[in-house]
CSV table of C-alpha atoms in Angstrom, one decimal:
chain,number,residue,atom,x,y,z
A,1,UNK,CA,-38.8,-1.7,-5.5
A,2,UNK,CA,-36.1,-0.4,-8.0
A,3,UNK,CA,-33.5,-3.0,-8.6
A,4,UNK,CA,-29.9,-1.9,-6.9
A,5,UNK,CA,-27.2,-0.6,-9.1
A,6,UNK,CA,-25.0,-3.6,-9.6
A,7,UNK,CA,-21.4,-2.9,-7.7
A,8,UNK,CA,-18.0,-4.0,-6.7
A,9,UNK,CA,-16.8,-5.0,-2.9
A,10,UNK,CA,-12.4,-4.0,-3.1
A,11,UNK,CA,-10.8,-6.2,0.1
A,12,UNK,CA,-7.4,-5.3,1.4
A,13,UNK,CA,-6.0,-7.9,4.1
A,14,UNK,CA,-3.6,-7.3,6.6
A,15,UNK,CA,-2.2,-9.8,9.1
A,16,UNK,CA,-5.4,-8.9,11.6
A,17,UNK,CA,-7.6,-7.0,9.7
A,18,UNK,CA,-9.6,-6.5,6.5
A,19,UNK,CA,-10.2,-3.1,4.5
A,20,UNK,CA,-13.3,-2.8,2.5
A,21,UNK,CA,-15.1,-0.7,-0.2
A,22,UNK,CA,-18.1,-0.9,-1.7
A,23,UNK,CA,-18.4,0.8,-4.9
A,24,UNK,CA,-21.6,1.5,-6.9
A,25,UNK,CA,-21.3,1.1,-10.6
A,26,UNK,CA,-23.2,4.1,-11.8
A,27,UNK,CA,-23.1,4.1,-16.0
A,28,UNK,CA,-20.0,4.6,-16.4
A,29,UNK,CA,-18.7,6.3,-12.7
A,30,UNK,CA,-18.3,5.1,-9.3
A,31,UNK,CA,-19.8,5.9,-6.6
A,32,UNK,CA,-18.4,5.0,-2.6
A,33,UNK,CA,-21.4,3.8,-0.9
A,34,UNK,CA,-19.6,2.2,1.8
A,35,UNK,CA,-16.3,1.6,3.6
A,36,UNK,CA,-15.3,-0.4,7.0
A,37,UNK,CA,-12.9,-2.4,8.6
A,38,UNK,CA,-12.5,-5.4,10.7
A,39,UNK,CA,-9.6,-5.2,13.1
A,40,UNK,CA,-8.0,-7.7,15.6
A,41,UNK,CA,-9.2,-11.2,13.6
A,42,UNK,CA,-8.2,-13.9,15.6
A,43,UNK,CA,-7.9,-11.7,18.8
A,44,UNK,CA,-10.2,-11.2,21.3
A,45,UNK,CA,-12.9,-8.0,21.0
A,46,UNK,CA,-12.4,-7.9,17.1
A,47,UNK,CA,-14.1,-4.7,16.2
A,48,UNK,CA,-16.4,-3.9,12.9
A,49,UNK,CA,-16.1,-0.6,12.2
A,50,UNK,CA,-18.2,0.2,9.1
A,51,UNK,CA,-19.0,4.2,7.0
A,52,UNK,CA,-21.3,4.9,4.6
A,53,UNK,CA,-23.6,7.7,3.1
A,54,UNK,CA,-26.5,6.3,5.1
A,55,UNK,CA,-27.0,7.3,9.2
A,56,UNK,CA,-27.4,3.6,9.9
A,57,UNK,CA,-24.4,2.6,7.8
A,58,UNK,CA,-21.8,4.6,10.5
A,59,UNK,CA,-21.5,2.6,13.3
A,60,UNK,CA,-18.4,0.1,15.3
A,61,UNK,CA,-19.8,-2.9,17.4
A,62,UNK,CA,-17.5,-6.1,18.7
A,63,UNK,CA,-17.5,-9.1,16.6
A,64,UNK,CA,-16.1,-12.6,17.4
A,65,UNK,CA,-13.6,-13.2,14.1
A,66,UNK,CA,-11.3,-15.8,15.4
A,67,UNK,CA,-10.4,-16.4,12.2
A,68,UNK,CA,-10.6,-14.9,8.3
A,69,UNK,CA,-13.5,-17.3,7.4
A,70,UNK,CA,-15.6,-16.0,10.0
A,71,UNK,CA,-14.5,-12.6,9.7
A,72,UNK,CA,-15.5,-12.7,5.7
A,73,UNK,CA,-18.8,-14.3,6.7
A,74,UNK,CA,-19.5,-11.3,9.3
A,75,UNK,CA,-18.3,-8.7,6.5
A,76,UNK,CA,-20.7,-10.6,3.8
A,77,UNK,CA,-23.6,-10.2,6.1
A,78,UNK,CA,-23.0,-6.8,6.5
A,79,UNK,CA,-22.9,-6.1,2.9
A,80,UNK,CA,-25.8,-8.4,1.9
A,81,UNK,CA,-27.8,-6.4,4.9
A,82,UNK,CA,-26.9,-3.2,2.6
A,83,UNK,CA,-27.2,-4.1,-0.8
A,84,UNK,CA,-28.3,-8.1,-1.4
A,85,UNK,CA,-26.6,-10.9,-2.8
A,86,UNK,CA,-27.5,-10.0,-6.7
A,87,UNK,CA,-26.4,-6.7,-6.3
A,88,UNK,CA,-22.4,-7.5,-6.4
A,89,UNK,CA,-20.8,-7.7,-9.7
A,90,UNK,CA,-17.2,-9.0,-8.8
A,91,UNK,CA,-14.7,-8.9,-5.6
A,92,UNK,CA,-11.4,-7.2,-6.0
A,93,UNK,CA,-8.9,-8.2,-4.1
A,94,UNK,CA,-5.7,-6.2,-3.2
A,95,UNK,CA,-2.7,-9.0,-3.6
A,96,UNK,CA,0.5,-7.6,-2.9
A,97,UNK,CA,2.9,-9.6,-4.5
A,98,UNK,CA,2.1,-11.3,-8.2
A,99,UNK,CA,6.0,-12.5,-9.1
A,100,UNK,CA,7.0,-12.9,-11.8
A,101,UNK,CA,3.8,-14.1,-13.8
A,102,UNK,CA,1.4,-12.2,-12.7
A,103,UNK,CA,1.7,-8.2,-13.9
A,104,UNK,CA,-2.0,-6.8,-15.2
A,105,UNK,CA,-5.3,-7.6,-13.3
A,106,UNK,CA,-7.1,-11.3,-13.8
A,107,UNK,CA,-9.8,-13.3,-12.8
A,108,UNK,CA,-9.1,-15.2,-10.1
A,109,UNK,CA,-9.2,-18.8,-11.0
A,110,UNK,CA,-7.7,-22.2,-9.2
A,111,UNK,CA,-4.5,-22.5,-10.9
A,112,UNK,CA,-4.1,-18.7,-9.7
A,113,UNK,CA,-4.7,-20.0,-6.2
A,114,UNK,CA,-2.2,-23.0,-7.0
A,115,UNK,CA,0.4,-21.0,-8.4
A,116,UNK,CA,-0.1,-17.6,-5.7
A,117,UNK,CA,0.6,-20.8,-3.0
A,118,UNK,CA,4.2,-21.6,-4.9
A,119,UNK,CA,5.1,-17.9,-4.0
A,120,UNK,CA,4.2,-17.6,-0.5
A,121,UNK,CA,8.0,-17.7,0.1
A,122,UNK,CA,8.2,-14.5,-1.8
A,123,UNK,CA,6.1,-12.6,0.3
A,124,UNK,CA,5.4,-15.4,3.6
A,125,UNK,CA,3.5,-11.9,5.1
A,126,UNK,CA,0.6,-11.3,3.0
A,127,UNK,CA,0.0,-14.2,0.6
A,128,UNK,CA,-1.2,-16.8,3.0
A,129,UNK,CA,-4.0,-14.1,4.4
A,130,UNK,CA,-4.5,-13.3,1.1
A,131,UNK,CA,-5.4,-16.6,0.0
A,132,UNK,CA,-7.5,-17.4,2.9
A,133,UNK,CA,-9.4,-14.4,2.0
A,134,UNK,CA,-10.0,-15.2,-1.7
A,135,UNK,CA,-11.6,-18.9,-0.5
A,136,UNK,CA,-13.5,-17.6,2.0
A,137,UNK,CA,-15.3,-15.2,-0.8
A,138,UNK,CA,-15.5,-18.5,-3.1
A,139,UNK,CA,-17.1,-20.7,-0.4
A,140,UNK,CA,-19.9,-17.6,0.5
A,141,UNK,CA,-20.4,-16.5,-3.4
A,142,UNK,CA,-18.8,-19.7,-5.3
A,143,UNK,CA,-20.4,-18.0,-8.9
A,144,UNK,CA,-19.1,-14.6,-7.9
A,145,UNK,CA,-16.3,-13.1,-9.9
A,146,UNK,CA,-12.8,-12.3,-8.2
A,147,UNK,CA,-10.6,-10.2,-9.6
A,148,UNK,CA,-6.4,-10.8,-8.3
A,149,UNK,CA,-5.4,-6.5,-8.8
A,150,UNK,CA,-1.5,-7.4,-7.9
A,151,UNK,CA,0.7,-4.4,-5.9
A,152,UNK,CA,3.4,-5.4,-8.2
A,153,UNK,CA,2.0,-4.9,-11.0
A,154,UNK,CA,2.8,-1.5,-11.3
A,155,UNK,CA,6.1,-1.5,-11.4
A,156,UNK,CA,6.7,-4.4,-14.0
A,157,UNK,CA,7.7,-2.5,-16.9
A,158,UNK,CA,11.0,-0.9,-14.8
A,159,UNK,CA,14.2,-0.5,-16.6
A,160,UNK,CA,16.4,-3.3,-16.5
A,161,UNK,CA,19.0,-1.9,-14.6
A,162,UNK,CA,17.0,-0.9,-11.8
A,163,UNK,CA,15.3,-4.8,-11.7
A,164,UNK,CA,18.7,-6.8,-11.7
A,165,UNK,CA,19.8,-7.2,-7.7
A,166,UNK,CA,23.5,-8.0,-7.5
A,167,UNK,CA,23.9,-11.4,-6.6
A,168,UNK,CA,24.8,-13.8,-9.0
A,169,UNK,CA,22.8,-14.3,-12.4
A,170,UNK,CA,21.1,-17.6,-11.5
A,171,UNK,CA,18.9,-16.5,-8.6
A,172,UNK,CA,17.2,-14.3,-11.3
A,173,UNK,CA,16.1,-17.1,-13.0
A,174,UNK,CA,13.9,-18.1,-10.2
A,175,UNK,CA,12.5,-14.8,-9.9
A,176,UNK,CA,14.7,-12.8,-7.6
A,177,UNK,CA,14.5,-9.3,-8.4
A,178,UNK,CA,13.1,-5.6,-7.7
A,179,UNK,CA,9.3,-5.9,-7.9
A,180,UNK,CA,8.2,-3.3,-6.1
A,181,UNK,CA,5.6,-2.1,-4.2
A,182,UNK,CA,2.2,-0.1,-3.1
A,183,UNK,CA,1.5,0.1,-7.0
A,184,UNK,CA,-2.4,0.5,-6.9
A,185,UNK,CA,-1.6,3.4,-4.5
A,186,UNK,CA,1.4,5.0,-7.0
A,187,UNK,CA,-1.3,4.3,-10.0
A,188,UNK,CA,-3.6,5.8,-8.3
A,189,UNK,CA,-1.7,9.2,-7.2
A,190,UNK,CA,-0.1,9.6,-11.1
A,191,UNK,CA,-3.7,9.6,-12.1
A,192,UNK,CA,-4.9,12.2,-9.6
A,193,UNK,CA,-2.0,14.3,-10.1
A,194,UNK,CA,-2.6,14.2,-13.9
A,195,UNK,CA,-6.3,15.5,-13.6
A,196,UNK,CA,-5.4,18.1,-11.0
A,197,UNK,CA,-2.1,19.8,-12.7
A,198,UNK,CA,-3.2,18.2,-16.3
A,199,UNK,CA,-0.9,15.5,-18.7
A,200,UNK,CA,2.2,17.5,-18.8
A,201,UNK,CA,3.0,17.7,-15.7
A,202,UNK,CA,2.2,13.9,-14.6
A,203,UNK,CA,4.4,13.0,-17.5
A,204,UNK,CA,7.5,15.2,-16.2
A,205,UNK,CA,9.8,13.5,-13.6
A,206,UNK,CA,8.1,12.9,-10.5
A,207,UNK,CA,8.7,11.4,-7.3
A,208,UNK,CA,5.8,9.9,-5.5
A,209,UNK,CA,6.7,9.1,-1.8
A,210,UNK,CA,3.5,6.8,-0.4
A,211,UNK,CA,4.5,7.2,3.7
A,212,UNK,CA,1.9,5.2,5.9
A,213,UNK,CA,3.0,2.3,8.1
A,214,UNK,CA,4.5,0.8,4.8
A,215,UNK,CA,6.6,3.7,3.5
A,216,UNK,CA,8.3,3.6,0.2
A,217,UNK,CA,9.3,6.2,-2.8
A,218,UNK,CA,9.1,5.4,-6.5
A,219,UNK,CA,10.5,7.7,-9.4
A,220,UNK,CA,8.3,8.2,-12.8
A,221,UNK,CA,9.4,9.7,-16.1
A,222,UNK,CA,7.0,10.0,-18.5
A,223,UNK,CA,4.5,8.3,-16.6
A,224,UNK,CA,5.8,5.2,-16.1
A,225,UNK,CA,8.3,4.3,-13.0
A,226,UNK,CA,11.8,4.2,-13.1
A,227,UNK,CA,12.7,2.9,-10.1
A,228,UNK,CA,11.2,2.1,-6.2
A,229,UNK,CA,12.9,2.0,-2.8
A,230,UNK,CA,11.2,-1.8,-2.2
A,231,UNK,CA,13.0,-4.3,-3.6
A,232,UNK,CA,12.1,-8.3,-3.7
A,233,UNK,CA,9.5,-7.8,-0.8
A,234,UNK,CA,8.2,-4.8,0.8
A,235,UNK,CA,11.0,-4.9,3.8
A,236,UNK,CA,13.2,-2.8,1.7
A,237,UNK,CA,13.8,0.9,1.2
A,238,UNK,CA,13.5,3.6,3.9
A,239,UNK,CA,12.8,2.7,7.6
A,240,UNK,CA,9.1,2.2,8.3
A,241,UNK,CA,6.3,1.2,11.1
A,242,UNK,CA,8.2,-2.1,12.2
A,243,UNK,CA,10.2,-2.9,9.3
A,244,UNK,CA,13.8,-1.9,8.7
A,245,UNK,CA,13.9,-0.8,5.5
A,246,UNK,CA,17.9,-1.1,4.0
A,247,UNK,CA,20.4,-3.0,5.8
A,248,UNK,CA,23.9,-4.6,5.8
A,249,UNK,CA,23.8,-7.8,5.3
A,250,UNK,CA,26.3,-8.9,6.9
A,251,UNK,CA,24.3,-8.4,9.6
A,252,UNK,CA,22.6,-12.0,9.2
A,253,UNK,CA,25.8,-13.7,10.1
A,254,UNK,CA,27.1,-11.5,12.8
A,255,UNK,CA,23.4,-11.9,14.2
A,256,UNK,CA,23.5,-15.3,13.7
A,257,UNK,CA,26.9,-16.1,15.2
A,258,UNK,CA,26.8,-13.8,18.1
A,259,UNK,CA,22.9,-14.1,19.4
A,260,UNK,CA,22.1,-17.4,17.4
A,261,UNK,CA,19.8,-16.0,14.8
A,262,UNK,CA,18.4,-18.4,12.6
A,263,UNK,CA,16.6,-16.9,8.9
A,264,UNK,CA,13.2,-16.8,10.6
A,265,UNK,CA,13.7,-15.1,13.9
A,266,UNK,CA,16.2,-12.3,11.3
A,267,UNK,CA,12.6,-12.5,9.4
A,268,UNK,CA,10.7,-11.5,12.3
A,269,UNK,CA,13.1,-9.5,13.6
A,270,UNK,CA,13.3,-6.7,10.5
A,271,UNK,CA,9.6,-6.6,9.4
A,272,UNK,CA,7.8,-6.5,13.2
A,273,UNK,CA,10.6,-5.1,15.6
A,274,UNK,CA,12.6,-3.0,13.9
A,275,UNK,CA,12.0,0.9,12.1
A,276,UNK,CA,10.7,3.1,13.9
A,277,UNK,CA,9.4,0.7,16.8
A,278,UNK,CA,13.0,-0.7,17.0
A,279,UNK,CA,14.4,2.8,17.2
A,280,UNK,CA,12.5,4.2,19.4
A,281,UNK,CA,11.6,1.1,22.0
A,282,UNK,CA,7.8,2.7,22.3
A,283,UNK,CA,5.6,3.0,19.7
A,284,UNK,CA,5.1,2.3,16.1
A,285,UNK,CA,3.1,5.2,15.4
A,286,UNK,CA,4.6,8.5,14.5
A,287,UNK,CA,2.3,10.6,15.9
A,288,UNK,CA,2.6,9.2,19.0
A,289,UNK,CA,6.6,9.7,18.1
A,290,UNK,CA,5.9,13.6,17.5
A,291,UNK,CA,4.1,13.9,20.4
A,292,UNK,CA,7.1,12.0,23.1
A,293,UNK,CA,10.0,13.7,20.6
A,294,UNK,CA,10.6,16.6,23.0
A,295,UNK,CA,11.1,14.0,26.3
A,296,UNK,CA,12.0,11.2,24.7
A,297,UNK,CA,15.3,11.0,22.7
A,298,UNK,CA,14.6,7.9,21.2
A,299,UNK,CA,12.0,9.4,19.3
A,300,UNK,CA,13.4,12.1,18.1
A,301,UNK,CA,16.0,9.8,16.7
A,302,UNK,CA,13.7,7.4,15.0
A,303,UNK,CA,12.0,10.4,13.4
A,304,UNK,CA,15.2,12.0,12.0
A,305,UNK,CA,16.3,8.7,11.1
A,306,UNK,CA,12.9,8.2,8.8
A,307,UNK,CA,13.3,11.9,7.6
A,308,UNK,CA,17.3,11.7,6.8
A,309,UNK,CA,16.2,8.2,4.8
A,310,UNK,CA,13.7,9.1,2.8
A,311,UNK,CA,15.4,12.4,1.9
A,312,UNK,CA,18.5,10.5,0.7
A,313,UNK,CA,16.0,8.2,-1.5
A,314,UNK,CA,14.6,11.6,-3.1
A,315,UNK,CA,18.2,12.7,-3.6
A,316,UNK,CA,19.2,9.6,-5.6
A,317,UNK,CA,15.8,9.3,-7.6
A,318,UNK,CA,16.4,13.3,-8.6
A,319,UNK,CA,19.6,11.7,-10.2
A,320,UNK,CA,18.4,8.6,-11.5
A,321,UNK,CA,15.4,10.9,-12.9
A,322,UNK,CA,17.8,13.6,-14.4
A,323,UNK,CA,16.6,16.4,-12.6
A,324,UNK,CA,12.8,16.9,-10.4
A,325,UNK,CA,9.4,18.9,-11.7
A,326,UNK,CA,7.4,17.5,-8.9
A,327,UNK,CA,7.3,15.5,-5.4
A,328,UNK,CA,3.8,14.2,-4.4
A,329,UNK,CA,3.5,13.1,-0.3
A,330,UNK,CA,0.6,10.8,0.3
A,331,UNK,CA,0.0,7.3,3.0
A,332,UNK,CA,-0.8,8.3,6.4
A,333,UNK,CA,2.2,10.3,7.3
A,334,UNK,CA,2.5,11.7,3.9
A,335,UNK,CA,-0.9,13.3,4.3
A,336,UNK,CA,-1.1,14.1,7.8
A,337,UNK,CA,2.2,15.0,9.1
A,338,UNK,CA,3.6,18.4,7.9
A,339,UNK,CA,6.2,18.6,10.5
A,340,UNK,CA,7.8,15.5,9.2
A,341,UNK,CA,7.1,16.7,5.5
A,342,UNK,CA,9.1,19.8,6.5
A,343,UNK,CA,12.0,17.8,8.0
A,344,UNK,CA,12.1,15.8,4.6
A,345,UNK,CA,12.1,18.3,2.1
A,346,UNK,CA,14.4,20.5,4.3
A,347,UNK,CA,18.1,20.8,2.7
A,348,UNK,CA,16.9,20.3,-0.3
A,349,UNK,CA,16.9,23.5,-1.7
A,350,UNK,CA,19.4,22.5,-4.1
A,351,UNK,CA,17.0,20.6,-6.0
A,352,UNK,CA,14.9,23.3,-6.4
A,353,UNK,CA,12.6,22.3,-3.1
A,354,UNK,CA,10.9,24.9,-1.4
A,355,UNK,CA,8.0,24.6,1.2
A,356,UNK,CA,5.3,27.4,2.0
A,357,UNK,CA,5.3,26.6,5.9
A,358,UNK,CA,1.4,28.0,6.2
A,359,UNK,CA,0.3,25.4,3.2
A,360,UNK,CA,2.6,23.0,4.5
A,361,UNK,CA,1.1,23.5,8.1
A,362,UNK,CA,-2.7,23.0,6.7
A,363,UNK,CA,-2.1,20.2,4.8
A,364,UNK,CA,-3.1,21.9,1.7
A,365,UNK,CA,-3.1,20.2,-1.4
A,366,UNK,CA,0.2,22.7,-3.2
A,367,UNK,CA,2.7,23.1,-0.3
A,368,UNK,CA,5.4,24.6,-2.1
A,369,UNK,CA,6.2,28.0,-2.2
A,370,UNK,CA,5.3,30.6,-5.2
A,371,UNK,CA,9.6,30.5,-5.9
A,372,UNK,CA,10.0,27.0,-5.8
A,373,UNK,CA,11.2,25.2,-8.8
A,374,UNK,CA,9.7,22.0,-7.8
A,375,UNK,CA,6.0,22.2,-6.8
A,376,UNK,CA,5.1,19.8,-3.9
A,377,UNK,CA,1.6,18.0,-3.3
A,378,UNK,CA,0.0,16.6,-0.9
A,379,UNK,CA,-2.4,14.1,-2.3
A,380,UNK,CA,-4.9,11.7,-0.5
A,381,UNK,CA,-3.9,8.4,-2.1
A,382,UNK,CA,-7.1,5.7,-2.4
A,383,UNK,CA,-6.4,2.3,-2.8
A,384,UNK,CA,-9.7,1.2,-2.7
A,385,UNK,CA,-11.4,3.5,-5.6
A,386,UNK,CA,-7.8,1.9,-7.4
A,387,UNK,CA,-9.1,-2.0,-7.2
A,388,UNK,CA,-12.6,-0.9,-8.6
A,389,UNK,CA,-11.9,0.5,-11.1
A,390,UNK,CA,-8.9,-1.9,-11.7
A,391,UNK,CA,-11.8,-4.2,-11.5
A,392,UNK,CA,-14.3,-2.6,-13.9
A,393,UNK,CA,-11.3,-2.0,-16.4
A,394,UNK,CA,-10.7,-5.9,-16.4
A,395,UNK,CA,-14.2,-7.0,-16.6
A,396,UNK,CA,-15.1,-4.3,-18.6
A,397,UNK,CA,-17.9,-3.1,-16.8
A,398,UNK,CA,-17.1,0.7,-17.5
A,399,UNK,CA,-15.0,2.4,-20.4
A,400,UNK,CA,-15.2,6.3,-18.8
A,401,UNK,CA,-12.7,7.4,-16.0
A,402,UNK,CA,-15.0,6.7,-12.4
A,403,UNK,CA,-15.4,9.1,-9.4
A,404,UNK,CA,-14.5,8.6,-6.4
């Protein structure tokens, strides 16, 4: 029997769920041999829902995760079903916020673990899951390489001014600032968009909106970003899923004295009740918005408000960019949704924005018209293939660009 290609498992934990990839490492490409899901950890009927190029790697079947360490051990099974224990490499791992120290890809190591626990009041959404997930992996495979591949990271070279957040100087000290977000997904799309309209143009200025359940925009000149709609944790920027997005905060202490608000149920409040759930009072999902818009006034509103927002945040990046070459839509809305794409890009002819409705309406890959003088993309953004290779490029297990 041939001895399997050695390759690398990506993980991307939510609150009640875990994304996974398995790559194979192929010389010096990459090869997607399998992909899955387990949803609802820690709920009843958790589901395992798992892709792959093989007929008896598609299926779904119910699972009991009650919590992450049994959910990794039922996803570890499943791969070692596949491929074997010897045949994995490394682990990445999709960590979404690195603060201040952590900026390039590393090997996971206990003082990582330490020091990722010190900033779980930086991000108190995704780092304890997060952490969970990485010693659940080091308990099943204690010898097996992790790799820390931080969302940040992207986004640590940003010009000063667009860093600094105006409150006063000291706070900075302790790492208060812009950091950014959705970075493997932005590194990922600058890359893409480079081998499809060649260097040139991914070196122009560019505005990349990533628009799923987490929604933000971030502004590149040159390659390299210039500013993001996030801020010092994902809540920030243009209204989302269940988060807010922007807000007045003065609207902490008028909460707090009228309705008794304390920080955590404000906390709660703007990242899993608010957006377009909040607005609308039914559903967090826009395509279930787009399909109650013409009875249900509350979604319409949500929707405009998410299209008027993230307009505005292309308006001010054109600025801070100096003018626009090109606007790329990807995340689940960005790729699926050309009536919200329309809504966005609509009124902003004066920048030189013009959509072809037909491409537009197809989800084509160039949806801006022959006489626009900014051209438009849709591009299907991939996380995933971003950690692998992030991974092979750390561990140097590959010096050629991979495949998805």
């Amino acid at each position: 029997m041939q001895p399997a290609n050695p390759s690398i498992l990506t993980i991307n934990g939510g609150s009640s769920s875990i994304k996974f990839a398995l790559f194979e490492i192929v010389g010096d490409s990459l090869r997607r041999i399998l992909e899955g899901v387990i949803e609802r950890i820690g709920l009843p009927e958790s589901t395992l829902r798992v892709k792959g190029l093989n007929q008896d790697d598609n299926y779904t079947r119910q699972v009991t995760a009650t919590h992450y360490t049994l959910a990794t051990n039922i996803l570890m099974d499943s791969i070692e079903a596949r491929r074997g224990r010897d045949a994995l490499a490394a682990i990445g791992h999709r960590v979404v916020h690195g603060g201040p120290k952590y900026y390039k890809p590393e090997r996971i190591t206990a003082e990582m673990i330490e020091e990722l626990r010190g900033l779980k009041s930086f991000d108190p959404e995704h780092l304890p899951e997060e952490i969970q997930l990485i010693e659940a992996f080091h308990r099943r495979f204690p010898n097996l390489t992790q790799v820390g591949c931080f969302d940040t990271a992207f986004h640590h070279d940003l010009p000063r001014v667009a860093k600094l957040l105006p409150i006063p100087r000291r706070y900075e000290a302790q790492g208060v600032r812009r950091y950014g977000f959705h970075g493997l997904s932005y590194e990922f799309l600058i890359g893409e968009l480079g081998r499809l309209a060649g260097s040139k143009t991914a070196q122009g200025r560019v505005i990349l909106a990533h628009l799923g359940n987490g929604a933000s925009l971030a502004a590149l000149r040159n390659g390299k970003p210039v500013d993001t709609s996030m801020s010092f944790t994902p809540t920030a920027g243009v209204p989302m899923s269940t988060r807010s997005g922007d807000l007045d905060p003065g609207l902490v202490w008028f909460l707090a004295r009228t309705e008794g608000f304390d920080a955590k149920r404000f906390n709660e409040m703007v990242n899993f009740q608010s957006g377009l759930l909040g607005v609308s009072e039914m559903s967090s999902d826009m395509h279930d918005l787009l399909k109650s818009e013409t009875q249900d006034a509350r979604a319409a509103e949500a929707i405009a408000l998410f299209c008027y927002q993230v307009k505005k945040w292309i308006g001010s990046f054109a600025a801070a960019l100096g003018g626009l070459d090109t606007v790329v839509f990807a995340g689940g809305i960005g790729e699926k949704a050309p009536s919200v794409r329309a809504r966005i890009c609509d009124g902003l002819e004066f920048l030189g924005i013009e959509l072809e409705e037909k491409q537009n309406n197809a989800n084509e890959g160039m949806i801006s018209s022959a006489t626009s003088r900014v051209t438009v993309r849709v591009i299907r953004t991939d996380e995933e293939w971003m950690i692998a290779k992030t991974v092979c490029r750390a561990l140097a297990l590959g010096t050629k660009e991979a495949e998805s």
